[in-house]
Coordinates of C-alpha atoms in Angstrom, one line a residue:
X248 CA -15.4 0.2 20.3
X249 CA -19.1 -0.2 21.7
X250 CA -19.3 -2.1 25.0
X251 CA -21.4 -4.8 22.7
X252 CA -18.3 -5.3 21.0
X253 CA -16.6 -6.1 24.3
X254 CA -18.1 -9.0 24.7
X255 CA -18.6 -10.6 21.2
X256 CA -15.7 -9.5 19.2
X257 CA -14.9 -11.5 16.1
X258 CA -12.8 -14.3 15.9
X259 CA -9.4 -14.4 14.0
X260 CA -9.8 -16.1 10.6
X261 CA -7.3 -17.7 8.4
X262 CA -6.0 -15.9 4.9
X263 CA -7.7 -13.2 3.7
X264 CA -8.1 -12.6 0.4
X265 CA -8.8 -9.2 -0.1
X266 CA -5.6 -8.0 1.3
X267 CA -2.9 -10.6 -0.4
X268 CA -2.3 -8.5 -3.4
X269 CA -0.3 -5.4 -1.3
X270 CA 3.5 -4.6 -2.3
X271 CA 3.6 -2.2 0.8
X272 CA 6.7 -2.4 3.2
X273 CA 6.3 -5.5 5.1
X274 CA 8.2 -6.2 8.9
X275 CA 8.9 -8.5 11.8
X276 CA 8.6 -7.7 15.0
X277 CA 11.4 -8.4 17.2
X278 CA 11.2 -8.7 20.7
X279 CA 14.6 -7.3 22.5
X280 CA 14.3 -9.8 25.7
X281 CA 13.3 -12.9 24.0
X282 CA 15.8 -15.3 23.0
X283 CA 16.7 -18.7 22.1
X284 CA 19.5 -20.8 23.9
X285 CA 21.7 -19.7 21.9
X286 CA 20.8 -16.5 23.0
X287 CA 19.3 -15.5 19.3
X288 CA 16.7 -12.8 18.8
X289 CA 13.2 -13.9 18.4
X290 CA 10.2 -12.3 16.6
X291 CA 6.6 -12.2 17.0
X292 CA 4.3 -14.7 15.5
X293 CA 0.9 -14.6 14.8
X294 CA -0.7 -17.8 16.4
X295 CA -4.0 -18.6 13.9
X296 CA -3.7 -22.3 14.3
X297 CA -5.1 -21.4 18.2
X298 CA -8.4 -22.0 18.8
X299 CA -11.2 -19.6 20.7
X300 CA -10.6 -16.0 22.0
X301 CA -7.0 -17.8 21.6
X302 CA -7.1 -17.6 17.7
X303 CA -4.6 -15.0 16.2
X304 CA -2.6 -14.5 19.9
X305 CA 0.8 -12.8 19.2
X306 CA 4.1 -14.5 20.7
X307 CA 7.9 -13.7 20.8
X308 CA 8.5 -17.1 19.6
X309 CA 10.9 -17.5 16.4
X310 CA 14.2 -17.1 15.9
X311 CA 14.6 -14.4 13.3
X312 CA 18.5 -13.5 12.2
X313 CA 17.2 -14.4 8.5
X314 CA 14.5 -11.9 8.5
X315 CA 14.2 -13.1 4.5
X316 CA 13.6 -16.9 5.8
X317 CA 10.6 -15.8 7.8
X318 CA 6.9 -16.5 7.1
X319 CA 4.0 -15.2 6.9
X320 CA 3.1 -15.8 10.5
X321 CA 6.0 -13.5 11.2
X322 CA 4.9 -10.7 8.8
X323 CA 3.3 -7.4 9.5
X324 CA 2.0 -4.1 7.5
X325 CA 1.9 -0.6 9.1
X326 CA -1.4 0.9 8.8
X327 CA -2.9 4.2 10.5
X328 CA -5.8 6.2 9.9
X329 CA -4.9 9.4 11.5
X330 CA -2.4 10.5 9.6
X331 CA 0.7 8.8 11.5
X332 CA -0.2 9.7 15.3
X333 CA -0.5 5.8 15.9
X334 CA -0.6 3.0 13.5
X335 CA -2.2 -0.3 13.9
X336 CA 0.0 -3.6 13.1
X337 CA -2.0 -6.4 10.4
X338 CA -0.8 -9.8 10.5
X339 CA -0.2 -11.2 6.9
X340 CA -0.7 -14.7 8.4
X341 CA -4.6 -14.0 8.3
X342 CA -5.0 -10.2 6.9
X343 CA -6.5 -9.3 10.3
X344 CA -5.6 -5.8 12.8
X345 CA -4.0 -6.6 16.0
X346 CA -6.4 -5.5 18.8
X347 CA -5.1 -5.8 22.4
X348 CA -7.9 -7.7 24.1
X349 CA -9.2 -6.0 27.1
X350 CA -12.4 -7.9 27.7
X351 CA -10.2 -10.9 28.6
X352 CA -9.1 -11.0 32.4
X353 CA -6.4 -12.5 34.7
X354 CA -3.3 -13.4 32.8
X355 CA -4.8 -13.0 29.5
X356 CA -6.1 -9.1 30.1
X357 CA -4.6 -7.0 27.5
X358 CA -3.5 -9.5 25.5
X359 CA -2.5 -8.9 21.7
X360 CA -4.5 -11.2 18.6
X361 CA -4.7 -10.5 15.2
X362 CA -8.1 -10.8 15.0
X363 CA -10.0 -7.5 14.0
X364 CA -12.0 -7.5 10.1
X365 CA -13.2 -4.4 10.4
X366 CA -11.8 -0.8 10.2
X367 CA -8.9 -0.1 12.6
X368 CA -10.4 1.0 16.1
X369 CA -9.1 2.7 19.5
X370 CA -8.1 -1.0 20.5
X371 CA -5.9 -1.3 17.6
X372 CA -4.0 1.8 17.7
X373 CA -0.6 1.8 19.2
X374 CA 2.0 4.6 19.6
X375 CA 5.6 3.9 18.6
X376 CA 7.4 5.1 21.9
X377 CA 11.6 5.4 21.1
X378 CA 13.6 4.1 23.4
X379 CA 17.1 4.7 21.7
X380 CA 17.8 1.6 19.3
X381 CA 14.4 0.1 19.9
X382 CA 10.7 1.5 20.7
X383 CA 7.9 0.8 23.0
X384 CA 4.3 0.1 22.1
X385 CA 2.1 2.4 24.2
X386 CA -1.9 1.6 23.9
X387 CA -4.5 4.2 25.8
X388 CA -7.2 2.5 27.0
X389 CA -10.9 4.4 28.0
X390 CA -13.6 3.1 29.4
X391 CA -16.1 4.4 31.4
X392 CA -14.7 7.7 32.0
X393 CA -10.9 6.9 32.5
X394 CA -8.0 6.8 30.1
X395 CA -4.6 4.8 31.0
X396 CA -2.0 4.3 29.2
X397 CA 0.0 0.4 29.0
X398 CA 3.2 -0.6 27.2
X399 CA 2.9 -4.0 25.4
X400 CA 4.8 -6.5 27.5
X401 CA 6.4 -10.4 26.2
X402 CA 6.0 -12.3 29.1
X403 CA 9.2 -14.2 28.4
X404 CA 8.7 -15.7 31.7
X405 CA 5.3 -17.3 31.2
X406 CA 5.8 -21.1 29.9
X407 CA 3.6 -23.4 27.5
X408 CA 1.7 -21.4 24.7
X409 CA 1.4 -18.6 26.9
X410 CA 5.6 -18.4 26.6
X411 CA 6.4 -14.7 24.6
X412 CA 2.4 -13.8 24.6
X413 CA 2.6 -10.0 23.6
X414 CA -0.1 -7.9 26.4
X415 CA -0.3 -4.4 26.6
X416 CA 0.3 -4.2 30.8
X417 CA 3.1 -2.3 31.9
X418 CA 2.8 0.9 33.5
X419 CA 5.9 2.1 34.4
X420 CA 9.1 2.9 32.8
X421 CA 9.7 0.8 29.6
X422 CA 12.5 -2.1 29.9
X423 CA 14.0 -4.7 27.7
X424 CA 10.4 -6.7 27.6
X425 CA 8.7 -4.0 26.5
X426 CA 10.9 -3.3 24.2
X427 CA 11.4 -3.6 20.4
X428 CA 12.4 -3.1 16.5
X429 CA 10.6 -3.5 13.2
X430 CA 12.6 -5.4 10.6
X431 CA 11.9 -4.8 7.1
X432 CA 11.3 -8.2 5.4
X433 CA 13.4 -7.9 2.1
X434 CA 11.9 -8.1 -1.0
X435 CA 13.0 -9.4 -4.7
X436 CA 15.4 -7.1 -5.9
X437 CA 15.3 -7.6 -9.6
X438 CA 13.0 -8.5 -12.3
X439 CA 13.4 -11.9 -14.1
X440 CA 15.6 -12.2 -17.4
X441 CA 13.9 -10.9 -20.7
X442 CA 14.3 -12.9 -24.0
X443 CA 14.3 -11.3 -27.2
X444 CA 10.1 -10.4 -28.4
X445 CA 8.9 -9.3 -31.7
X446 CA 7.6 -5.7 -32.3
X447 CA 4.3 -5.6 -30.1
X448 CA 1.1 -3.1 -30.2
X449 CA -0.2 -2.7 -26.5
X450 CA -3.2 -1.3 -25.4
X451 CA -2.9 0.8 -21.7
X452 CA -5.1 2.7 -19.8
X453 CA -4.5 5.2 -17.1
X454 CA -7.3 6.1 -15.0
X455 CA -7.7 8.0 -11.5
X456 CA -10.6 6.3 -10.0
X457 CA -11.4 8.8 -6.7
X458 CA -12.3 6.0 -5.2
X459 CA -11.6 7.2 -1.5
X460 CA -12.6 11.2 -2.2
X461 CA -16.2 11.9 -0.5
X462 CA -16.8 14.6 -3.8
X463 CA -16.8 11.4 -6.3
X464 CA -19.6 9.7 -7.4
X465 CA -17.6 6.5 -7.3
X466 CA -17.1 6.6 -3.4
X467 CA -20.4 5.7 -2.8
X468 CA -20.2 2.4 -5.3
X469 CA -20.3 -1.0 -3.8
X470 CA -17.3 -3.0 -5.1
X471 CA -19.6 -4.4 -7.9
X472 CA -20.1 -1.0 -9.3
X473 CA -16.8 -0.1 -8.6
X474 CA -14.9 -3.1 -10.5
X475 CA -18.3 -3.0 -13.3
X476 CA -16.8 1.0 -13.7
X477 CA -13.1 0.4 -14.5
X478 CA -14.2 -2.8 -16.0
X479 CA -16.1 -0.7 -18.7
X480 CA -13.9 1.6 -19.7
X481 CA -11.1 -1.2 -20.0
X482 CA -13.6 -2.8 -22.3
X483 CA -14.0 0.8 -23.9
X484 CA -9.7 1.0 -24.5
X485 CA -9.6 -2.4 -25.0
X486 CA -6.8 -2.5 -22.1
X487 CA -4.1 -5.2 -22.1
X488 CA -2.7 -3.0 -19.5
X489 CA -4.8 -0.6 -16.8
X490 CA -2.9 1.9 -14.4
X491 CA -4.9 2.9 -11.7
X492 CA -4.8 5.6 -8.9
X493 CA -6.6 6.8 -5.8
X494 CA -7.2 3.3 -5.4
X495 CA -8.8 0.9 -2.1
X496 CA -5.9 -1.9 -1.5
X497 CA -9.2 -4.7 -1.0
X498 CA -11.1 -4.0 -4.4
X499 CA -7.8 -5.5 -6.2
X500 CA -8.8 -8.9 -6.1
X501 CA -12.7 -8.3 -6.4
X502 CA -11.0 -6.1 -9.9
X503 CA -8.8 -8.6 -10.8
X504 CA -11.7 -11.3 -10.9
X505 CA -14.1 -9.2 -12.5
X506 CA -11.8 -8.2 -15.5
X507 CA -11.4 -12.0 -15.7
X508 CA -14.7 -13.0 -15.9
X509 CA -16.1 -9.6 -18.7
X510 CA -12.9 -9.0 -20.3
X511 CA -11.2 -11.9 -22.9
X512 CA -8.8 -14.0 -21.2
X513 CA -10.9 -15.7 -18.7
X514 CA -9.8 -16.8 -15.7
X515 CA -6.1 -16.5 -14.3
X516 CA -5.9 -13.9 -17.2
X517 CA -4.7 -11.1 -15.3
X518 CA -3.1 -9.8 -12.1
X519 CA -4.0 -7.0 -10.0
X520 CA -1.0 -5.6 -7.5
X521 CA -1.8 -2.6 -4.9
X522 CA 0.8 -0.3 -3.5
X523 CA 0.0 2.3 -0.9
X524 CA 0.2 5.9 0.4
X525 CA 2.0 6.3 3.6
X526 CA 2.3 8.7 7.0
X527 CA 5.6 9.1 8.9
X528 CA 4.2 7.2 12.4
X529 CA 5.3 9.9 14.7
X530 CA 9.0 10.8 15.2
X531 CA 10.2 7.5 13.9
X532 CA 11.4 6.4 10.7
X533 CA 9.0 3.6 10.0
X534 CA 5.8 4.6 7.5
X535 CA 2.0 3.3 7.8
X536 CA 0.0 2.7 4.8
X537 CA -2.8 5.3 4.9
X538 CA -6.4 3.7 5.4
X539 CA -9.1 3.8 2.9
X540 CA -12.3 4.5 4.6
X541 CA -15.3 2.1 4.2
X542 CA -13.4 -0.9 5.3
X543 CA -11.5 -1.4 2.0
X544 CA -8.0 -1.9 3.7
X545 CA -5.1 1.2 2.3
X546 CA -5.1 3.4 0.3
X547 CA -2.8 4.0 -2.9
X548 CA -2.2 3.0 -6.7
X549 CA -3.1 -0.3 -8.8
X550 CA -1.7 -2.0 -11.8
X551 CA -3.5 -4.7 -13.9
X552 CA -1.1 -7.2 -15.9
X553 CA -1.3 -10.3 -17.3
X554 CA -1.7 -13.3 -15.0
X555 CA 1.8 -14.0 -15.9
X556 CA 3.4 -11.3 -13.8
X557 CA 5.5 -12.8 -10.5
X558 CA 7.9 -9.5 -9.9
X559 CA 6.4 -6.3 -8.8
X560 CA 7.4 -3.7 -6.8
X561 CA 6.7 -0.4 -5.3
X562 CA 8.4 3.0 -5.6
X563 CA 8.2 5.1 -2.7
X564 CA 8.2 9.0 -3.6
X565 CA 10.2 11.4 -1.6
X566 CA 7.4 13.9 -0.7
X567 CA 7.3 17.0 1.2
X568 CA 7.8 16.8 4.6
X569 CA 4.6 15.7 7.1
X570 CA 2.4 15.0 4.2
X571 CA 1.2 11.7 2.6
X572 CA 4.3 9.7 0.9
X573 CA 3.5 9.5 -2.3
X574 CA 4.2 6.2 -4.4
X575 CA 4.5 4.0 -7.7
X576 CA 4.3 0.6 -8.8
X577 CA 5.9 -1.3 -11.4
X578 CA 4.7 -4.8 -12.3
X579 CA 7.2 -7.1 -15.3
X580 CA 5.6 -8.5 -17.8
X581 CA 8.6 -10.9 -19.1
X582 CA 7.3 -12.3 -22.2
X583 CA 6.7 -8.5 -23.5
X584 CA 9.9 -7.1 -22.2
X585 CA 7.4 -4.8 -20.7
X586 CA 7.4 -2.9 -17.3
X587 CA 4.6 -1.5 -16.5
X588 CA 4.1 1.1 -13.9
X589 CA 1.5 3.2 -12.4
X590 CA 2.2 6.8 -10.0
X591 CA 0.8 9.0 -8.5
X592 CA 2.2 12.3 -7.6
X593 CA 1.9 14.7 -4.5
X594 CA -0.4 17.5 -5.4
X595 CA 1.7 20.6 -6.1
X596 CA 0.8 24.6 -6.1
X597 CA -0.1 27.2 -3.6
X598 CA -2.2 25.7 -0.5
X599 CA -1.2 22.5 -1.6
X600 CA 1.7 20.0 -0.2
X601 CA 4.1 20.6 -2.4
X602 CA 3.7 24.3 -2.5
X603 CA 7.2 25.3 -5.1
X604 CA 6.6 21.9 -6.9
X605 CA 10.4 21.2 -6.4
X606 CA 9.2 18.2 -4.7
X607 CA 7.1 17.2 -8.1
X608 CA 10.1 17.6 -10.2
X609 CA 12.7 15.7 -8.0
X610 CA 9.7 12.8 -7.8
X611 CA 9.8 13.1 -12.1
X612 CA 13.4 13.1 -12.4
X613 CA 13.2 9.4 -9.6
X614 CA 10.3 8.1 -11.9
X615 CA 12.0 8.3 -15.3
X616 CA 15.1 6.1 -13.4
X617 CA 13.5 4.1 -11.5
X618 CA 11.2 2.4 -14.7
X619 CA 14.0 1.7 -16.6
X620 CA 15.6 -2.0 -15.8
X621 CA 17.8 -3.7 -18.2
X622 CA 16.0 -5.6 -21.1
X623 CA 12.4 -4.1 -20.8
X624 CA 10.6 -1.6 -22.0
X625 CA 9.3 1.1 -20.1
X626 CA 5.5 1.8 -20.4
X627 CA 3.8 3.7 -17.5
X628 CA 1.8 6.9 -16.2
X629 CA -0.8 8.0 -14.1
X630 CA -2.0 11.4 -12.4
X631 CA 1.0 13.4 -11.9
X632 CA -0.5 15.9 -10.6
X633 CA 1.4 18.8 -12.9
X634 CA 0.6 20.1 -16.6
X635 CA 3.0 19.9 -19.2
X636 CA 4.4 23.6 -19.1
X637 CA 3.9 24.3 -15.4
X638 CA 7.4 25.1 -13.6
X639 CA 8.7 24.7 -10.0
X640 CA 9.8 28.1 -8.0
X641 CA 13.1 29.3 -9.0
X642 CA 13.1 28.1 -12.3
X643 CA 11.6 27.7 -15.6
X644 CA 11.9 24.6 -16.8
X645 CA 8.8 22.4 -16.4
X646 CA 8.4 20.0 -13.5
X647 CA 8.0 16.7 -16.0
X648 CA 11.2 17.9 -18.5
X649 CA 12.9 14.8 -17.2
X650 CA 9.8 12.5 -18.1
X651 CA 9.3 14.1 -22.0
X652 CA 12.9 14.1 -22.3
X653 CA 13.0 10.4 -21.9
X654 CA 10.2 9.3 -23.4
X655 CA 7.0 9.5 -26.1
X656 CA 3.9 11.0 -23.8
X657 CA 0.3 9.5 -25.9
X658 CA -1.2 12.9 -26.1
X659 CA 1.6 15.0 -27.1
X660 CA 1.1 17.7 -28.4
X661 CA -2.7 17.9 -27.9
X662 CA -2.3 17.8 -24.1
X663 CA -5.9 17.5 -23.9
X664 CA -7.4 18.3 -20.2
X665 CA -8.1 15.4 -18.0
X666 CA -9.4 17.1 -14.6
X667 CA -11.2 20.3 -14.9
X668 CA -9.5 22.4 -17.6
X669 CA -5.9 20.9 -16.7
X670 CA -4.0 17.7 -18.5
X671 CA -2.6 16.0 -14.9
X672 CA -3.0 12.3 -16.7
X673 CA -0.4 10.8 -18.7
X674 CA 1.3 7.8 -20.5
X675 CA 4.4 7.0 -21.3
X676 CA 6.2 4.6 -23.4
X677 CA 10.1 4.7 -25.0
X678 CA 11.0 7.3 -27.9
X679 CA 11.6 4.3 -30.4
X680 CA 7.5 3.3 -29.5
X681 CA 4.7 4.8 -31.3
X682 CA 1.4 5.8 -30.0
X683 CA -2.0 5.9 -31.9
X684 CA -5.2 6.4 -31.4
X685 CA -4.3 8.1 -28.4
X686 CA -7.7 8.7 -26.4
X687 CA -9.2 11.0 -23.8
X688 CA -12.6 9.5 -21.8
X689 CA -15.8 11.8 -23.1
X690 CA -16.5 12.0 -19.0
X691 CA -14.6 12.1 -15.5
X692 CA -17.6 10.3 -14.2
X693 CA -18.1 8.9 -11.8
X694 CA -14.5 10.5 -10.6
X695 CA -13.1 13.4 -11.3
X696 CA -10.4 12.9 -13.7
X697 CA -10.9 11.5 -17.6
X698 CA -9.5 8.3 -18.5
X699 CA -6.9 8.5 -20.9
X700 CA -5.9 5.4 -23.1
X701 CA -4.0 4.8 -26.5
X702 CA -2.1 1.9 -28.4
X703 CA 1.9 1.8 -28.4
X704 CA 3.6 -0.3 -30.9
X705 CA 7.0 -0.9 -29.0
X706 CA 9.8 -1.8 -31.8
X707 CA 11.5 -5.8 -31.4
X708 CA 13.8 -6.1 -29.5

């Protein structure tokens, strides 16, 4: 951070937008020495009601032995963008980074606020420190030549507003205030009933958008060109449903609006969910979303629905060890008795993570499970980073057998090549559907894979 910045950092705002449509892992953060009178755990808050170089202040202020009764004022995301060495907490109270506030002095000096728009900084990087059970939050601070490291404190003993305030200050030996556990907030566990539907034709896209790889054409975009791009070839397909990967979490709802206002439906026509990519954060066993770079929040896969969706959920990938975590998304649409779902595989083959694409095949053999919930219909893809015939070490058997034996692939036989010379882009739909029409994009520009789109006709059910 510039020493400008010291001095005129931005204030904390209320909601953003641009970050709301995330089906990440979500926490609370409990303090271990702040309780109730009862003697009840408490976890943080994020304080945007506060006014000033107050606005976004963290506390150890609410009781939390229902972590599912908790708001969003008590929610946090993992993010990092170094691969896992620290990660930075957001507050979903206000979509905002938690920066610990060293420009401040006296009691106040080093004190944390969710109040940071821009990309994640040294001031909002913490390490996760175990400490058996629990963990510490260690922050370096440099300036001026010298580097010192601080534990974030609750300073249960403070009183008024200040009561709980979360500073990075301690410089010893961790105890029981500097102390404490993510909780994962839990999240709707089932889709909603399905009725009976008619036989229905569905139009679905696939596309891997590069939209965080320096090589692409695309990374350059602003988020006009970027939403006008998928917005055209969904126009092209005729999309009802569009599966997106290498995808920036904060051009969802920019997508979302844009399909809305060029595509027929008009507004609150469709719905645009993100889910991201993550890093192990050190030796713990939490995960950070990975950060896209130009300030477009993380970095992962996209589905676009109808406006009708309200369950979604994301599919975390068992990937190889100390590489990205790879991830899906599934989004109901109940009036179709239609999941839709969107992947993206670890990248498999000598040099690469997944070297003996074992890894690939077990993350097939999850996929083809995971999609199938009682009374819908299955229709998904995305870049799966394996051809059809390609086979993992020690056997020969191809990595996606559990995928084709399950269900009707659009381009099957043809297999026609999506990146370079290679098919690693797919859809899928049940064996009793039908595709047609089944399409391939004339250019991977302004990414580097082809668009791939086709019509099922999914039988009544």
């Amino acid at each position: 951070m510039t020493l400008l910045a010291l001095f005129i950092a931005p204030p904390a705002q209320a909601g953003d937008p641009l970050t709301e449509k995330s089906a990440g892992r979500k926490y609370a953060l409990q303090s271990r020495a702040a309780t109730d009178k009862a003697g009840k755990k408490m976890c943080v808050s994020t304080e945007i009601n506060d006014a000033g170089n107050q606005a976004g202040k963290l506390r150890a202020r609410t009781n939390c032995e229902n972590p599912g009764s908790l708001g969003s004022w008590e929610t946090f995301t993992l993010h990092t963008n170094d691969k896992g060495s620290r990660a930075a907490l957001r507050s979903e109270a206000n979509g905002l980074y938690v920066s610990a506030e060293f420009h401040d002095t006296g009691s106040h000096m080093g004190m944390l606020r969710a109040r940071q728009d821009g990309a994640i900084g040294n001031w909002e990087r913490f390490e996760l420190v175990p400490q058996g059970d629990w963990f510490a939050l260690k922050y370096n601070f440099t300036e001026g030549g010298t580097s010192k490291d601080y534990y974030v404190s609750a300073e249960i003993n403070s009183t008024g507003s200040d009561e709980g305030l979360l500073r990075a200050r301690a410089t010893g030996t961790p105890g029981s205030w500097e102390q404490f556990k993510l909780v994962e907030i839990p999240s709707a566990s089932s889709p909603p009933t399905t009725a009976s539907t008619p036989e229905r034709k569905i139009n679905v896209l696939t596309w891997n958008a590069c939209s965080n790889n320096s090589k692409c054409k695309i990374y350059e975009y602003s988020v006009d060109s970027f939403t006008q791009a998928v917005t055209d070839w969904a126009s092209q397909a005729k999309a009802d449903v569009i599966l997106l990967q290498e995808f920036c979490e904060k051009l969802a709802k920019p997508l979302e609006k844009k399909l809305e206002a060029d595509l027929n439906g008009g507004a609150d026509a469709w719905d645009v969910r993100f889910a991201p990519i993550q890093h192990q954060i050190g030796t713990t066993k939490h995960w950070a979303q990975k950060s896209c770079a130009k300030n477009r929040g993380a970095y992962g896969v996209a589905i676009a629905v109808p406006a009708e969706n309200t369950w979604y959920n994301a599919l975390e990938l068992e990937s190889p060890t100390n590489t990205e975590r790879r991830t899906a998304l599934c989004a109901a649409i109940q009036s179709w008795a239609v999941m839709a779902c969107t992947a993206h595989f670890s990248t498999g083959g000598e040099g690469y993570d997944d070297e003996d694409r074992n890894q690939q095949k077990a993350q097939a053999a999850f996929l083809a499970e995971k999609v199938d919930h009682e009374g819908y219909r299955a229709v998904f893809g995305g870049d799966l980073n394996a051809t059809p015939t390609v086979t993992p070490t020690g056997s020969n058997l191809p990595v996606l057998l559990s995928l084709y034996h399950t269900y009707k692939e659009c381009d099957d036989p043809l297999n026609r090549a999506t990146a370079g010379n290679s098919k690693l882009d797919y859809l899928f739909a049940p064996p009793s559907g039908a595709w047609s029409g089944c399409t391939v994009g004339t250019t991977a520009w302004p990414s580097d894979h082809k668009p791939v789109w086709g019509t099922v006709t999914l039988a009544a059910r």
